């Protein structure tokens, strides 16, 4: 399990509320097509064809988002003076959002877990949040992030202000995804799905 910090590019800074409400994050970069199965060289070629200026740096971050981040890793997303902690899912492409007006076509689903006051995060995590770039890996053993206190099961239900409100239809869809994950070939994914379902059942 790895931990990443995501700072949206300027064009997507206004999308943070949407990320939280719709349970995903995006790295932006419309106009380069579906990146499923691409490598860094192919990404850099597409950036060149699309007229992007800093292709080497941009390709490295996009490749990290598409191929480096793994299902079950954690993402930290700043939202004002708080930081949202989420469990990241697989990469997927949304063609209808592949426009300059939207730009959120390259996505990863996220299960948002906790809202953490930024001031309560330790210096190593805050250093990662402050580092230049859009997507950054926490470059230390994950234990040093000291996120356990927010990842441990909560005995009480969070207050209404802790997490974005989710409608019943979205909850039903999420449960269907978790039930499908119970049949995954990946034992870690099955275990995470089982834990998530049990936590939901306990809090409902």
PDB file of C-alpha atoms in Angstrom:
ATOM      1  CA  UNK A   1       0.000   0.000   0.000  1.00  0.00           C
ATOM      2  CA  UNK A   2       1.320   3.428  -0.992  1.00  0.00           C
ATOM      3  CA  UNK A   3       0.189   6.951  -0.234  1.00  0.00           C
ATOM      4  CA  UNK A   4      -0.101   9.738  -2.804  1.00  0.00           C
ATOM      5  CA  UNK A   5      -0.845  13.432  -2.618  1.00  0.00           C
ATOM      6  CA  UNK A   6      -2.909  14.969  -5.431  1.00  0.00           C
ATOM      7  CA  UNK A   7      -2.980  18.682  -6.170  1.00  0.00           C
ATOM      8  CA  UNK A   8      -5.348  19.405  -9.097  1.00  0.00           C
ATOM      9  CA  UNK A   9      -3.958  21.410 -12.000  1.00  0.00           C
ATOM     10  CA  UNK A  10      -5.321  24.997 -12.124  1.00  0.00           C
ATOM     11  CA  UNK A  11      -7.985  24.015 -14.673  1.00  0.00           C
ATOM     12  CA  UNK A  12      -9.423  21.473 -12.209  1.00  0.00           C
ATOM     13  CA  UNK A  13      -9.153  23.408  -8.941  1.00  0.00           C
ATOM     14  CA  UNK A  14     -12.860  24.168  -9.105  1.00  0.00           C
ATOM     15  CA  UNK A  15     -13.686  20.449  -9.420  1.00  0.00           C
ATOM     16  CA  UNK A  16     -12.706  19.409  -5.884  1.00  0.00           C
ATOM     17  CA  UNK A  17     -16.321  19.542  -4.665  1.00  0.00           C
ATOM     18  CA  UNK A  18     -17.289  17.340  -7.606  1.00  0.00           C
ATOM     19  CA  UNK A  19     -14.481  14.889  -6.755  1.00  0.00           C
ATOM     20  CA  UNK A  20     -15.838  14.567  -3.219  1.00  0.00           C
ATOM     21  CA  UNK A  21     -19.497  14.289  -4.196  1.00  0.00           C
ATOM     22  CA  UNK A  22     -18.973  11.853  -7.081  1.00  0.00           C
ATOM     23  CA  UNK A  23     -16.182   9.785  -5.469  1.00  0.00           C
ATOM     24  CA  UNK A  24     -13.329  10.122  -7.947  1.00  0.00           C
ATOM     25  CA  UNK A  25     -10.192  12.130  -8.699  1.00  0.00           C
ATOM     26  CA  UNK A  26      -8.838  13.242 -12.057  1.00  0.00           C
ATOM     27  CA  UNK A  27      -5.447  14.318 -13.341  1.00  0.00           C
ATOM     28  CA  UNK A  28      -6.854  16.319 -16.251  1.00  0.00           C
ATOM     29  CA  UNK A  29      -5.176  16.371 -19.686  1.00  0.00           C
ATOM     30  CA  UNK A  30      -8.085  16.020 -22.110  1.00  0.00           C
ATOM     31  CA  UNK A  31      -7.381  15.385 -25.777  1.00  0.00           C
ATOM     32  CA  UNK A  32      -4.986  12.431 -25.482  1.00  0.00           C
ATOM     33  CA  UNK A  33      -7.548   9.626 -25.479  1.00  0.00           C
ATOM     34  CA  UNK A  34      -8.068   6.576 -23.306  1.00  0.00           C
ATOM     35  CA  UNK A  35      -4.797   5.673 -21.550  1.00  0.00           C
ATOM     36  CA  UNK A  36      -5.719   2.139 -20.503  1.00  0.00           C
ATOM     37  CA  UNK A  37      -2.759  -0.103 -21.401  1.00  0.00           C
ATOM     38  CA  UNK A  38      -0.443   2.738 -22.480  1.00  0.00           C
ATOM     39  CA  UNK A  39       3.134   3.190 -21.259  1.00  0.00           C
ATOM     40  CA  UNK A  40       5.066   6.372 -20.535  1.00  0.00           C
ATOM     41  CA  UNK A  41       6.523   6.565 -24.048  1.00  0.00           C
ATOM     42  CA  UNK A  42       3.052   6.367 -25.620  1.00  0.00           C
ATOM     43  CA  UNK A  43       1.739   9.000 -23.198  1.00  0.00           C
ATOM     44  CA  UNK A  44       4.604  11.347 -24.086  1.00  0.00           C
ATOM     45  CA  UNK A  45       3.921  10.822 -27.800  1.00  0.00           C
ATOM     46  CA  UNK A  46       0.257  11.697 -27.341  1.00  0.00           C
ATOM     47  CA  UNK A  47       1.175  14.800 -25.351  1.00  0.00           C
ATOM     48  CA  UNK A  48       3.480  15.889 -28.164  1.00  0.00           C
ATOM     49  CA  UNK A  49       0.701  15.374 -30.707  1.00  0.00           C
ATOM     50  CA  UNK A  50      -1.621  17.395 -28.472  1.00  0.00           C
ATOM     51  CA  UNK A  51       0.766  20.330 -28.234  1.00  0.00           C
ATOM     52  CA  UNK A  52       1.527  20.074 -24.516  1.00  0.00           C
ATOM     53  CA  UNK A  53       4.685  21.966 -23.586  1.00  0.00           C
ATOM     54  CA  UNK A  54       6.361  20.168 -20.654  1.00  0.00           C
ATOM     55  CA  UNK A  55       5.876  16.678 -22.057  1.00  0.00           C
ATOM     56  CA  UNK A  56       8.514  14.801 -20.031  1.00  0.00           C
ATOM     57  CA  UNK A  57       7.311  16.023 -16.643  1.00  0.00           C
ATOM     58  CA  UNK A  58       3.649  15.753 -17.577  1.00  0.00           C
ATOM     59  CA  UNK A  59       4.088  12.242 -18.990  1.00  0.00           C
ATOM     60  CA  UNK A  60       5.763  11.113 -15.755  1.00  0.00           C
ATOM     61  CA  UNK A  61       2.837  12.319 -13.623  1.00  0.00           C
ATOM     62  CA  UNK A  62       0.188  10.922 -15.963  1.00  0.00           C
ATOM     63  CA  UNK A  63       1.986   7.570 -16.135  1.00  0.00           C
ATOM     64  CA  UNK A  64       2.116   7.510 -12.330  1.00  0.00           C
ATOM     65  CA  UNK A  65      -1.628   8.223 -12.155  1.00  0.00           C
ATOM     66  CA  UNK A  66      -2.542   5.594 -14.782  1.00  0.00           C
ATOM     67  CA  UNK A  67       0.044   2.852 -14.156  1.00  0.00           C
ATOM     68  CA  UNK A  68       1.813   3.588 -10.873  1.00  0.00           C
ATOM     69  CA  UNK A  69      -1.080   4.045  -8.482  1.00  0.00           C
ATOM     70  CA  UNK A  70      -2.724   0.731  -7.613  1.00  0.00           C
ATOM     71  CA  UNK A  71      -6.188  -0.224  -6.474  1.00  0.00           C
ATOM     72  CA  UNK A  72      -6.126   0.012  -2.673  1.00  0.00           C
ATOM     73  CA  UNK A  73      -3.509   2.755  -2.403  1.00  0.00           C
ATOM     74  CA  UNK A  74      -4.437   5.931  -0.526  1.00  0.00           C
ATOM     75  CA  UNK A  75      -4.767   9.470  -1.839  1.00  0.00           C
ATOM     76  CA  UNK A  76      -4.647  12.761   0.074  1.00  0.00           C
ATOM     77  CA  UNK A  77      -6.575  15.649  -1.486  1.00  0.00           C
ATOM     78  CA  UNK A  78      -6.433  19.119   0.026  1.00  0.00           C
ATOM     79  CA  UNK A  79      -9.730  20.925   0.511  1.00  0.00           C
ATOM     80  CA  UNK A  80      -9.207  24.277   2.193  1.00  0.00           C
ATOM     81  CA  UNK A  81      -7.618  23.784   5.602  1.00  0.00           C
ATOM     82  CA  UNK A  82      -8.519  20.095   5.643  1.00  0.00           C
ATOM     83  CA  UNK A  83      -7.246  17.059   3.742  1.00  0.00           C
ATOM     84  CA  UNK A  84      -9.494  14.279   2.434  1.00  0.00           C
ATOM     85  CA  UNK A  85      -8.133  10.756   2.820  1.00  0.00           C
ATOM     86  CA  UNK A  86      -9.399   8.233   0.288  1.00  0.00           C
ATOM     87  CA  UNK A  87      -8.952   4.624  -0.834  1.00  0.00           C
ATOM     88  CA  UNK A  88      -8.163   4.664  -4.566  1.00  0.00           C
ATOM     89  CA  UNK A  89      -9.717   2.379  -7.176  1.00  0.00           C
ATOM     90  CA  UNK A  90      -8.829   1.500 -10.761  1.00  0.00           C
ATOM     91  CA  UNK A  91      -8.129   3.922 -13.601  1.00  0.00           C
ATOM     92  CA  UNK A  92     -10.991   4.552 -16.025  1.00  0.00           C
ATOM     93  CA  UNK A  93     -11.667   6.890 -18.934  1.00  0.00           C
ATOM     94  CA  UNK A  94     -14.822   8.981 -19.437  1.00  0.00           C
ATOM     95  CA  UNK A  95     -15.079   9.990 -23.082  1.00  0.00           C
ATOM     96  CA  UNK A  96     -17.913  12.455 -22.496  1.00  0.00           C
ATOM     97  CA  UNK A  97     -15.616  14.463 -20.192  1.00  0.00           C
ATOM     98  CA  UNK A  98     -12.776  14.580 -22.735  1.00  0.00           C
ATOM     99  CA  UNK A  99     -13.314  18.263 -23.488  1.00  0.00           C
ATOM    100  CA  UNK A 100     -11.437  21.422 -22.593  1.00  0.00           C
ATOM    101  CA  UNK A 101     -14.534  22.660 -20.722  1.00  0.00           C
ATOM    102  CA  UNK A 102     -14.690  19.589 -18.456  1.00  0.00           C
ATOM    103  CA  UNK A 103     -11.267  17.917 -18.627  1.00  0.00           C
ATOM    104  CA  UNK A 104     -11.902  15.188 -16.043  1.00  0.00           C
ATOM    105  CA  UNK A 105     -11.733  12.303 -18.518  1.00  0.00           C
ATOM    106  CA  UNK A 106      -8.853  10.438 -16.827  1.00  0.00           C
ATOM    107  CA  UNK A 107     -10.185   9.253 -13.490  1.00  0.00           C
ATOM    108  CA  UNK A 108      -9.730   6.923 -10.575  1.00  0.00           C
ATOM    109  CA  UNK A 109     -12.613   6.068  -8.303  1.00  0.00           C
ATOM    110  CA  UNK A 110     -12.106   6.931  -4.634  1.00  0.00           C
ATOM    111  CA  UNK A 111     -13.823   5.814  -1.462  1.00  0.00           C
ATOM    112  CA  UNK A 112     -13.475   8.862   0.768  1.00  0.00           C
ATOM    113  CA  UNK A 113     -12.679   7.744   4.292  1.00  0.00           C
ATOM    114  CA  UNK A 114     -11.927  10.747   6.472  1.00  0.00           C
ATOM    115  CA  UNK A 115     -11.642  14.510   6.543  1.00  0.00           C
ATOM    116  CA  UNK A 116      -8.458  15.425   8.434  1.00  0.00           C
ATOM    117  CA  UNK A 117      -7.429  18.894   9.664  1.00  0.00           C
ATOM    118  CA  UNK A 118      -4.208  19.638   7.773  1.00  0.00           C
ATOM    119  CA  UNK A 119      -2.548  20.829  10.965  1.00  0.00           C
ATOM    120  CA  UNK A 120      -2.914  17.344  12.505  1.00  0.00           C
ATOM    121  CA  UNK A 121      -0.829  15.654   9.803  1.00  0.00           C
ATOM    122  CA  UNK A 122       2.841  15.123  10.594  1.00  0.00           C
ATOM    123  CA  UNK A 123       5.727  16.988   8.971  1.00  0.00           C
ATOM    124  CA  UNK A 124       6.535  14.203   6.483  1.00  0.00           C
ATOM    125  CA  UNK A 125       2.984  14.171   5.124  1.00  0.00           C
ATOM    126  CA  UNK A 126       2.778  17.953   5.035  1.00  0.00           C
ATOM    127  CA  UNK A 127       6.076  18.021   3.178  1.00  0.00           C
ATOM    128  CA  UNK A 128       4.594  15.736   0.531  1.00  0.00           C
ATOM    129  CA  UNK A 129       1.513  17.957   0.245  1.00  0.00           C
ATOM    130  CA  UNK A 130       3.743  21.031  -0.181  1.00  0.00           C
ATOM    131  CA  UNK A 131       6.108  19.458  -2.740  1.00  0.00           C
ATOM    132  CA  UNK A 132       5.887  20.788  -6.310  1.00  0.00           C
ATOM    133  CA  UNK A 133       3.905  18.837  -8.859  1.00  0.00           C
ATOM    134  CA  UNK A 134       0.409  17.493  -9.187  1.00  0.00           C
ATOM    135  CA  UNK A 135       0.710  13.848  -8.110  1.00  0.00           C
ATOM    136  CA  UNK A 136       3.356  12.957  -5.520  1.00  0.00           C
ATOM    137  CA  UNK A 137       4.300   9.702  -3.841  1.00  0.00           C
ATOM    138  CA  UNK A 138       4.845   9.696  -0.081  1.00  0.00           C
ATOM    139  CA  UNK A 139       8.487   8.632  -0.340  1.00  0.00           C
ATOM    140  CA  UNK A 140       8.782   6.950   3.061  1.00  0.00           C
ATOM    141  CA  UNK A 141       7.445   3.721   4.564  1.00  0.00           C
ATOM    142  CA  UNK A 142       3.689   4.167   4.841  1.00  0.00           C
ATOM    143  CA  UNK A 143       3.809   3.658   8.624  1.00  0.00           C
ATOM    144  CA  UNK A 144       5.663   6.962   8.962  1.00  0.00           C
ATOM    145  CA  UNK A 145       2.614   8.810   7.631  1.00  0.00           C
ATOM    146  CA  UNK A 146       0.892   7.888  10.926  1.00  0.00           C
ATOM    147  CA  UNK A 147      -2.538   7.678   9.314  1.00  0.00           C
ATOM    148  CA  UNK A 148      -3.627   4.673  11.388  1.00  0.00           C
ATOM    149  CA  UNK A 149      -5.696   6.792  13.762  1.00  0.00           C
ATOM    150  CA  UNK A 150      -7.892   7.844  10.847  1.00  0.00           C
ATOM    151  CA  UNK A 151      -7.940   4.451   9.132  1.00  0.00           C
ATOM    152  CA  UNK A 152      -9.016   2.458  12.201  1.00  0.00           C
ATOM    153  CA  UNK A 153     -12.708   1.484  12.315  1.00  0.00           C
ATOM    154  CA  UNK A 154     -14.797   4.207  13.917  1.00  0.00           C
ATOM    155  CA  UNK A 155     -17.092   3.188  16.776  1.00  0.00           C
ATOM    156  CA  UNK A 156     -19.415   6.115  16.189  1.00  0.00           C
ATOM    157  CA  UNK A 157     -20.998   7.218  12.968  1.00  0.00           C
ATOM    158  CA  UNK A 158     -19.327  10.349  11.547  1.00  0.00           C
ATOM    159  CA  UNK A 159     -21.222  13.597  11.911  1.00  0.00           C
ATOM    160  CA  UNK A 160     -23.065  14.952   8.905  1.00  0.00           C
ATOM    161  CA  UNK A 161     -20.257  17.412   8.248  1.00  0.00           C
ATOM    162  CA  UNK A 162     -17.455  14.841   8.183  1.00  0.00           C
ATOM    163  CA  UNK A 163     -18.081  13.428   4.718  1.00  0.00           C
ATOM    164  CA  UNK A 164     -20.030  14.430   1.584  1.00  0.00           C
ATOM    165  CA  UNK A 165     -23.643  13.258   1.552  1.00  0.00           C
ATOM    166  CA  UNK A 166     -24.347  10.340  -0.780  1.00  0.00           C
ATOM    167  CA  UNK A 167     -27.776   9.508  -2.184  1.00  0.00           C
ATOM    168  CA  UNK A 168     -29.301   6.032  -1.871  1.00  0.00           C
ATOM    169  CA  UNK A 169     -28.871   5.245  -5.574  1.00  0.00           C
ATOM    170  CA  UNK A 170     -25.122   5.892  -5.373  1.00  0.00           C
ATOM    171  CA  UNK A 171     -24.881   3.771  -2.210  1.00  0.00           C
ATOM    172  CA  UNK A 172     -26.668   0.909  -3.980  1.00  0.00           C
ATOM    173  CA  UNK A 173     -24.271   1.170  -6.945  1.00  0.00           C
ATOM    174  CA  UNK A 174     -21.242   1.221  -4.611  1.00  0.00           C
ATOM    175  CA  UNK A 175     -22.494  -1.862  -2.765  1.00  0.00           C
ATOM    176  CA  UNK A 176     -22.952  -3.647  -6.097  1.00  0.00           C
ATOM    177  CA  UNK A 177     -19.323  -2.870  -6.982  1.00  0.00           C
ATOM    178  CA  UNK A 178     -18.157  -4.154  -3.582  1.00  0.00           C
ATOM    179  CA  UNK A 179     -20.197  -7.347  -3.978  1.00  0.00           C
ATOM    180  CA  UNK A 180     -18.566  -7.917  -7.380  1.00  0.00           C
ATOM    181  CA  UNK A 181     -15.148  -7.333  -5.803  1.00  0.00           C
ATOM    182  CA  UNK A 182     -15.870 -10.184  -3.369  1.00  0.00           C
ATOM    183  CA  UNK A 183     -15.474 -12.524  -6.355  1.00  0.00           C
ATOM    184  CA  UNK A 184     -12.166 -10.980  -7.465  1.00  0.00           C
ATOM    185  CA  UNK A 185      -9.102 -13.174  -8.060  1.00  0.00           C
ATOM    186  CA  UNK A 186      -7.126 -10.740  -5.886  1.00  0.00           C
ATOM    187  CA  UNK A 187      -7.385 -11.817  -2.200  1.00  0.00           C
ATOM    188  CA  UNK A 188      -6.493  -8.324  -0.930  1.00  0.00           C
ATOM    189  CA  UNK A 189      -9.290  -6.815  -2.993  1.00  0.00           C
ATOM    190  CA  UNK A 190     -11.762  -9.419  -1.694  1.00  0.00           C
ATOM    191  CA  UNK A 191     -10.727  -8.657   1.878  1.00  0.00           C
ATOM    192  CA  UNK A 192     -11.092  -4.871   1.441  1.00  0.00           C
ATOM    193  CA  UNK A 193     -14.516  -5.348  -0.129  1.00  0.00           C
ATOM    194  CA  UNK A 194     -15.644  -7.578   2.741  1.00  0.00           C
ATOM    195  CA  UNK A 195     -14.433  -5.079   5.348  1.00  0.00           C
ATOM    196  CA  UNK A 196     -16.162  -2.175   3.555  1.00  0.00           C
ATOM    197  CA  UNK A 197     -19.467  -4.076   3.360  1.00  0.00           C
ATOM    198  CA  UNK A 198     -19.304  -5.071   7.022  1.00  0.00           C
ATOM    199  CA  UNK A 199     -18.514  -1.507   8.082  1.00  0.00           C
ATOM    200  CA  UNK A 200     -21.492  -0.251   6.083  1.00  0.00           C
ATOM    201  CA  UNK A 201     -23.763  -2.906   7.596  1.00  0.00           C
ATOM    202  CA  UNK A 202     -22.606  -1.977  11.107  1.00  0.00           C
ATOM    203  CA  UNK A 203     -23.209   1.759  10.618  1.00  0.00           C
ATOM    204  CA  UNK A 204     -26.516   1.486   8.734  1.00  0.00           C
TER     205      UNK A 204
END
